[in-house]
C-alpha cells in the first residue's frame, strides 16, 4: 500500500513539473563538436526523463540476468522449504491425533525436505511418533537432544518430566522440574511441580522463595499464589509450634492475612496465643473462623482454651459459640458434649436431638448413645442409637484424593499435590424426596426407642419359695399391680405293696379366684401309663398347700 502511494506521488510530481514547464516555454541551444542543436525546453525535459527511464530499465534487465541463477536456486529452495513445513505441520497434527502411520510418513518426508539443524521441531515430531509406536527409549533420547538445544530446552525438559512421571521415577521427575524452574521460572508447570516436590520433602523455605519468584514473574494468579503461600506458611508453623511458639504464631498470622478462611492456620495461631496466656486474641481468631465455617476442631479448641476450667465453664463457652452461630448442627452438638460433661443430661439430650434433626450424622447418634448410657444405662436403648449411627452419613473430615486424614496436611499423600485437603464428607449419600407428613430420621428413631428397663421388686419370701420362675420384666411397671396366686393341693397317698391296690393320686387344682376345676389328663396320667419303677405315694399324707407368684 505504501509503495502504491509513493508511485502515485511520483506521477503527480512529474505531471506538475511538466505542467509548470508548459506554462513557461523557452528555448535550449546546445553546441557540441561544432554543431548547434536547438530545441524547446519541454522537448529537452522529455528527452531527459526518457533517458533516465531507459537507464533504469537497462540496469534492471542487467541485474535480473546477472542474478537469475541465484534467484532460480532460491525459488526452488523456498518451494522445498514450504513443502517441508507443510509435511511437518501435517505430521504434528497426525501425532496429536494418534495416527501413527501418517505421522511416520510425514516424519520421513520432513527429514528429506528439511534439516534438523534448520528446524528443531523435527525432533519433536520424531519423539511424538516414537511415543505413539511405544518406543519410549527413542522418545527419551529425542527429548534429551531437545533439552540440550537452547531453542527447545523447555520443551525437552517437559517431555523428560512427563516420561519420568509415567515411569514412576519421582526423583528424576523432580530434577527435571527443578532444572526447568531454574532455567525458565516463567513456566507454570515447572513452578507447580517444583512446589509440590519441595512440599513433599518439607523444604518450606525454598518453596516460599519459589512462590515469591513466580508471583513476581506473574506466572501464577495472585489469588492462587497467596493461597499456596498461606499453606506453606501454615506447614512451617505447624513444625515450629512445639519448639518455637512465637515463630509459629508469626507464620500462622501471616498465613491468615493471605487467606482468612484457612482453618489450620487459625488453629495454630490460637494454640500459640493460648500457650502465651493470651486468651483474648486466641479466642478472637477462633470466633472469626467459627462465624465463617463452624468446625468441630474450632469448637473443641475454643471450649478447652483454658486448662483449669470446670465442666460448667466449658458449657458456658459452648453456649457462646451457639449464640454466635444459632441453628447450626455443629454448634448444637458442641453444647450437647459440654452439657454431658457437666451432667446436664436433659440439656444434652435436647441439644443432641436438635442437632440430629438439622444434620443427622454418625457422631451425633454416637453422642446420643453416650448420653443414654449416662442417663438410663439401658443397653437396648444404647444399641438402638449405635445402630442409627451405623446407618447415618459420615461426618465431614479432611479429605484429599478420596483419602481421609484425622489431621490437616499441606500435601496429599496420594498425589503429592500441594493444598489438596478439603473439609468435606468423605462419601456423599443421596436421599430420596421427603413426602409430606413423613417423619424425620431422628423423630422416627426416637419413636422406635425401646422402653427403659425397670427391674421388678423381689422379696425374700418370693425368692425362697419360687426362685426358678422369676424372669426379668420386659415392660415398664408404673404402679404395683395385684398378683394372682395359684394354690395346688397335693393329696397324701398311701403306699401299697400290691400292684392291684396301686392307685394314682387325685390332684386338685384351683384357678386364680380360688374355684376348683378339673385337672387335665396330661397332669393325672403318665405318658407311658405310669411312671417306670414308681412305687407311688402314701395316701395317709395330709394335703399341703403351696403358694407361689405367677409374675
PDB file of C-alpha atoms in Angstrom, residues 275-430:
ATOM      1  CA  UNK A 275       0.484 -21.022  75.215  1.00  0.00           C
ATOM      2  CA  UNK A 276       1.459 -17.392  75.672  1.00  0.00           C
ATOM      3  CA  UNK A 277      -1.574 -16.943  78.031  1.00  0.00           C
ATOM      4  CA  UNK A 278      -3.198 -14.553  75.577  1.00  0.00           C
ATOM      5  CA  UNK A 279      -6.700 -15.973  75.664  1.00  0.00           C
ATOM      6  CA  UNK A 280      -8.384 -12.908  74.200  1.00  0.00           C
ATOM      7  CA  UNK A 281      -6.540 -12.898  70.867  1.00  0.00           C
ATOM      8  CA  UNK A 282      -6.715 -16.656  70.512  1.00  0.00           C
ATOM      9  CA  UNK A 283     -10.468 -16.662  71.176  1.00  0.00           C
ATOM     10  CA  UNK A 284     -10.930 -13.782  68.736  1.00  0.00           C
ATOM     11  CA  UNK A 285      -9.257 -15.777  65.945  1.00  0.00           C
ATOM     12  CA  UNK A 286     -11.374 -18.840  66.689  1.00  0.00           C
ATOM     13  CA  UNK A 287     -14.592 -16.831  66.779  1.00  0.00           C
ATOM     14  CA  UNK A 288     -13.787 -15.334  63.391  1.00  0.00           C
ATOM     15  CA  UNK A 289     -13.200 -18.801  61.932  1.00  0.00           C
ATOM     16  CA  UNK A 290     -16.366 -20.084  63.610  1.00  0.00           C
ATOM     17  CA  UNK A 291     -18.505 -17.360  62.039  1.00  0.00           C
ATOM     18  CA  UNK A 292     -17.212 -18.267  58.595  1.00  0.00           C
ATOM     19  CA  UNK A 293     -17.490 -22.068  58.857  1.00  0.00           C
ATOM     20  CA  UNK A 294     -18.246 -23.950  62.115  1.00  0.00           C
ATOM     21  CA  UNK A 295     -15.977 -26.935  62.531  1.00  0.00           C
ATOM     22  CA  UNK A 296     -15.648 -29.356  65.456  1.00  0.00           C
ATOM     23  CA  UNK A 297     -11.902 -28.692  65.762  1.00  0.00           C
ATOM     24  CA  UNK A 298     -12.506 -24.972  66.224  1.00  0.00           C
ATOM     25  CA  UNK A 299     -15.223 -25.626  68.798  1.00  0.00           C
ATOM     26  CA  UNK A 300     -13.111 -28.146  70.712  1.00  0.00           C
ATOM     27  CA  UNK A 301     -10.157 -25.764  70.962  1.00  0.00           C
ATOM     28  CA  UNK A 302     -12.395 -22.826  71.902  1.00  0.00           C
ATOM     29  CA  UNK A 303     -14.222 -24.727  74.649  1.00  0.00           C
ATOM     30  CA  UNK A 304     -10.990 -26.119  76.128  1.00  0.00           C
ATOM     31  CA  UNK A 305      -8.939 -22.954  75.742  1.00  0.00           C
ATOM     32  CA  UNK A 306      -8.096 -22.835  79.443  1.00  0.00           C
ATOM     33  CA  UNK A 307      -6.943 -25.977  81.209  1.00  0.00           C
ATOM     34  CA  UNK A 308      -8.279 -25.068  84.656  1.00  0.00           C
ATOM     35  CA  UNK A 309     -11.889 -24.505  83.584  1.00  0.00           C
ATOM     36  CA  UNK A 310     -14.610 -26.661  85.099  1.00  0.00           C
ATOM     37  CA  UNK A 311     -17.252 -28.515  83.116  1.00  0.00           C
ATOM     38  CA  UNK A 312     -19.725 -25.705  83.832  1.00  0.00           C
ATOM     39  CA  UNK A 313     -17.306 -23.109  82.444  1.00  0.00           C
ATOM     40  CA  UNK A 314     -16.842 -25.181  79.301  1.00  0.00           C
ATOM     41  CA  UNK A 315     -20.614 -25.388  78.931  1.00  0.00           C
ATOM     42  CA  UNK A 316     -20.821 -21.585  79.081  1.00  0.00           C
ATOM     43  CA  UNK A 317     -18.207 -21.224  76.359  1.00  0.00           C
ATOM     44  CA  UNK A 318     -20.037 -23.761  74.196  1.00  0.00           C
ATOM     45  CA  UNK A 319     -23.266 -21.805  74.687  1.00  0.00           C
ATOM     46  CA  UNK A 320     -21.443 -18.686  73.500  1.00  0.00           C
ATOM     47  CA  UNK A 321     -20.480 -20.499  70.288  1.00  0.00           C
ATOM     48  CA  UNK A 322     -24.118 -21.471  69.798  1.00  0.00           C
ATOM     49  CA  UNK A 323     -25.110 -17.831  70.201  1.00  0.00           C
ATOM     50  CA  UNK A 324     -22.600 -16.833  67.521  1.00  0.00           C
ATOM     51  CA  UNK A 325     -23.944 -19.442  65.074  1.00  0.00           C
ATOM     52  CA  UNK A 326     -27.537 -20.364  66.012  1.00  0.00           C
ATOM     53  CA  UNK A 327     -29.451 -23.226  64.408  1.00  0.00           C
ATOM     54  CA  UNK A 328     -26.258 -25.000  63.435  1.00  0.00           C
ATOM     55  CA  UNK A 329     -25.750 -28.733  63.910  1.00  0.00           C
ATOM     56  CA  UNK A 330     -22.089 -28.424  64.915  1.00  0.00           C
ATOM     57  CA  UNK A 331     -22.892 -25.738  67.496  1.00  0.00           C
ATOM     58  CA  UNK A 332     -25.729 -27.793  68.973  1.00  0.00           C
ATOM     59  CA  UNK A 333     -23.529 -30.899  69.159  1.00  0.00           C
ATOM     60  CA  UNK A 334     -20.818 -28.866  70.903  1.00  0.00           C
ATOM     61  CA  UNK A 335     -23.279 -27.691  73.548  1.00  0.00           C
ATOM     62  CA  UNK A 336     -24.533 -31.266  73.951  1.00  0.00           C
ATOM     63  CA  UNK A 337     -21.000 -32.592  74.580  1.00  0.00           C
ATOM     64  CA  UNK A 338     -20.283 -29.865  77.116  1.00  0.00           C
ATOM     65  CA  UNK A 339     -23.631 -30.475  78.837  1.00  0.00           C
ATOM     66  CA  UNK A 340     -22.866 -34.191  79.047  1.00  0.00           C
ATOM     67  CA  UNK A 341     -19.566 -33.455  80.768  1.00  0.00           C
ATOM     68  CA  UNK A 342     -21.382 -31.076  83.145  1.00  0.00           C
ATOM     69  CA  UNK A 343     -24.004 -33.798  83.851  1.00  0.00           C
ATOM     70  CA  UNK A 344     -26.789 -31.625  82.427  1.00  0.00           C
ATOM     71  CA  UNK A 345     -28.344 -34.686  80.811  1.00  0.00           C
ATOM     72  CA  UNK A 346     -31.690 -33.195  79.814  1.00  0.00           C
ATOM     73  CA  UNK A 347     -29.997 -30.245  78.119  1.00  0.00           C
ATOM     74  CA  UNK A 348     -27.516 -32.568  76.442  1.00  0.00           C
ATOM     75  CA  UNK A 349     -30.304 -34.791  75.103  1.00  0.00           C
ATOM     76  CA  UNK A 350     -32.372 -31.897  73.762  1.00  0.00           C
ATOM     77  CA  UNK A 351     -29.391 -30.268  72.016  1.00  0.00           C
ATOM     78  CA  UNK A 352     -28.209 -33.570  70.535  1.00  0.00           C
ATOM     79  CA  UNK A 353     -31.679 -34.367  69.199  1.00  0.00           C
ATOM     80  CA  UNK A 354     -31.913 -30.866  67.695  1.00  0.00           C
ATOM     81  CA  UNK A 355     -28.533 -31.375  66.004  1.00  0.00           C
ATOM     82  CA  UNK A 356     -29.700 -34.712  64.623  1.00  0.00           C
ATOM     83  CA  UNK A 357     -32.828 -33.082  63.219  1.00  0.00           C
ATOM     84  CA  UNK A 358     -30.745 -30.446  61.405  1.00  0.00           C
ATOM     85  CA  UNK A 359     -27.992 -32.732  60.078  1.00  0.00           C
ATOM     86  CA  UNK A 360     -28.109 -36.415  61.090  1.00  0.00           C
ATOM     87  CA  UNK A 361     -24.618 -37.828  61.195  1.00  0.00           C
ATOM     88  CA  UNK A 362     -22.639 -40.617  62.761  1.00  0.00           C
ATOM     89  CA  UNK A 363     -21.118 -38.523  65.546  1.00  0.00           C
ATOM     90  CA  UNK A 364     -24.463 -37.090  66.664  1.00  0.00           C
ATOM     91  CA  UNK A 365     -26.029 -40.516  67.146  1.00  0.00           C
ATOM     92  CA  UNK A 366     -22.927 -41.749  68.957  1.00  0.00           C
ATOM     93  CA  UNK A 367     -23.265 -38.729  71.218  1.00  0.00           C
ATOM     94  CA  UNK A 368     -26.878 -39.711  71.899  1.00  0.00           C
ATOM     95  CA  UNK A 369     -25.655 -43.189  72.808  1.00  0.00           C
ATOM     96  CA  UNK A 370     -23.223 -41.690  75.326  1.00  0.00           C
ATOM     97  CA  UNK A 371     -25.997 -39.550  76.765  1.00  0.00           C
ATOM     98  CA  UNK A 372     -28.247 -42.613  77.022  1.00  0.00           C
ATOM     99  CA  UNK A 373     -25.534 -44.516  78.843  1.00  0.00           C
ATOM    100  CA  UNK A 374     -25.065 -41.692  81.324  1.00  0.00           C
ATOM    101  CA  UNK A 375     -28.800 -41.094  81.790  1.00  0.00           C
ATOM    102  CA  UNK A 376     -30.528 -44.511  81.822  1.00  0.00           C
ATOM    103  CA  UNK A 377     -27.775 -47.068  81.301  1.00  0.00           C
ATOM    104  CA  UNK A 378     -30.213 -49.144  79.240  1.00  0.00           C
ATOM    105  CA  UNK A 379     -28.253 -51.430  76.900  1.00  0.00           C
ATOM    106  CA  UNK A 380     -31.157 -51.764  74.489  1.00  0.00           C
ATOM    107  CA  UNK A 381     -31.524 -48.014  74.013  1.00  0.00           C
ATOM    108  CA  UNK A 382     -27.747 -47.612  73.684  1.00  0.00           C
ATOM    109  CA  UNK A 383     -27.630 -50.270  70.959  1.00  0.00           C
ATOM    110  CA  UNK A 384     -30.529 -48.519  69.244  1.00  0.00           C
ATOM    111  CA  UNK A 385     -28.584 -45.235  68.949  1.00  0.00           C
ATOM    112  CA  UNK A 386     -25.449 -47.037  67.806  1.00  0.00           C
ATOM    113  CA  UNK A 387     -27.475 -48.765  65.121  1.00  0.00           C
ATOM    114  CA  UNK A 388     -28.713 -45.370  63.957  1.00  0.00           C
ATOM    115  CA  UNK A 389     -25.097 -44.168  63.830  1.00  0.00           C
ATOM    116  CA  UNK A 390     -24.164 -47.041  61.508  1.00  0.00           C
ATOM    117  CA  UNK A 391     -26.924 -46.065  59.086  1.00  0.00           C
ATOM    118  CA  UNK A 392     -26.212 -42.322  59.135  1.00  0.00           C
ATOM    119  CA  UNK A 393     -23.936 -40.303  56.817  1.00  0.00           C
ATOM    120  CA  UNK A 394     -20.313 -39.970  57.779  1.00  0.00           C
ATOM    121  CA  UNK A 395     -19.074 -36.770  59.354  1.00  0.00           C
ATOM    122  CA  UNK A 396     -17.008 -34.287  57.334  1.00  0.00           C
ATOM    123  CA  UNK A 397     -13.261 -34.790  57.537  1.00  0.00           C
ATOM    124  CA  UNK A 398     -10.044 -33.626  55.898  1.00  0.00           C
ATOM    125  CA  UNK A 399     -10.184 -35.384  52.535  1.00  0.00           C
ATOM    126  CA  UNK A 400      -7.746 -35.393  49.606  1.00  0.00           C
ATOM    127  CA  UNK A 401      -7.820 -37.664  46.558  1.00  0.00           C
ATOM    128  CA  UNK A 402     -10.503 -39.840  48.167  1.00  0.00           C
ATOM    129  CA  UNK A 403      -8.456 -40.472  51.341  1.00  0.00           C
ATOM    130  CA  UNK A 404      -9.371 -39.022  54.740  1.00  0.00           C
ATOM    131  CA  UNK A 405      -6.913 -37.888  57.389  1.00  0.00           C
ATOM    132  CA  UNK A 406      -7.545 -37.203  61.094  1.00  0.00           C
ATOM    133  CA  UNK A 407      -5.444 -34.024  60.817  1.00  0.00           C
ATOM    134  CA  UNK A 408      -4.888 -31.458  58.088  1.00  0.00           C
ATOM    135  CA  UNK A 409      -1.792 -31.967  55.934  1.00  0.00           C
ATOM    136  CA  UNK A 410      -0.238 -29.477  53.483  1.00  0.00           C
ATOM    137  CA  UNK A 411       0.499 -32.142  50.832  1.00  0.00           C
ATOM    138  CA  UNK A 412      -1.582 -35.089  49.689  1.00  0.00           C
ATOM    139  CA  UNK A 413      -0.053 -38.445  50.491  1.00  0.00           C
ATOM    140  CA  UNK A 414      -1.537 -39.947  47.309  1.00  0.00           C
ATOM    141  CA  UNK A 415      -0.717 -37.468  44.545  1.00  0.00           C
ATOM    142  CA  UNK A 416       1.770 -35.198  46.342  1.00  0.00           C
ATOM    143  CA  UNK A 417      -0.293 -32.150  45.376  1.00  0.00           C
ATOM    144  CA  UNK A 418       0.008 -29.021  47.498  1.00  0.00           C
ATOM    145  CA  UNK A 419      -3.156 -27.731  49.209  1.00  0.00           C
ATOM    146  CA  UNK A 420      -5.162 -30.823  48.304  1.00  0.00           C
ATOM    147  CA  UNK A 421      -7.048 -31.376  51.587  1.00  0.00           C
ATOM    148  CA  UNK A 422     -10.601 -30.095  51.874  1.00  0.00           C
ATOM    149  CA  UNK A 423     -13.111 -30.228  54.736  1.00  0.00           C
ATOM    150  CA  UNK A 424     -15.977 -32.268  53.306  1.00  0.00           C
ATOM    151  CA  UNK A 425     -17.870 -35.511  53.747  1.00  0.00           C
ATOM    152  CA  UNK A 426     -15.797 -38.482  52.517  1.00  0.00           C
ATOM    153  CA  UNK A 427     -18.757 -40.279  50.958  1.00  0.00           C
ATOM    154  CA  UNK A 428     -21.899 -38.463  49.844  1.00  0.00           C
ATOM    155  CA  UNK A 429     -25.132 -40.302  50.359  1.00  0.00           C
ATOM    156  CA  UNK A 430     -28.127 -39.428  48.255  1.00  0.00           C
TER     157      UNK A 430
END
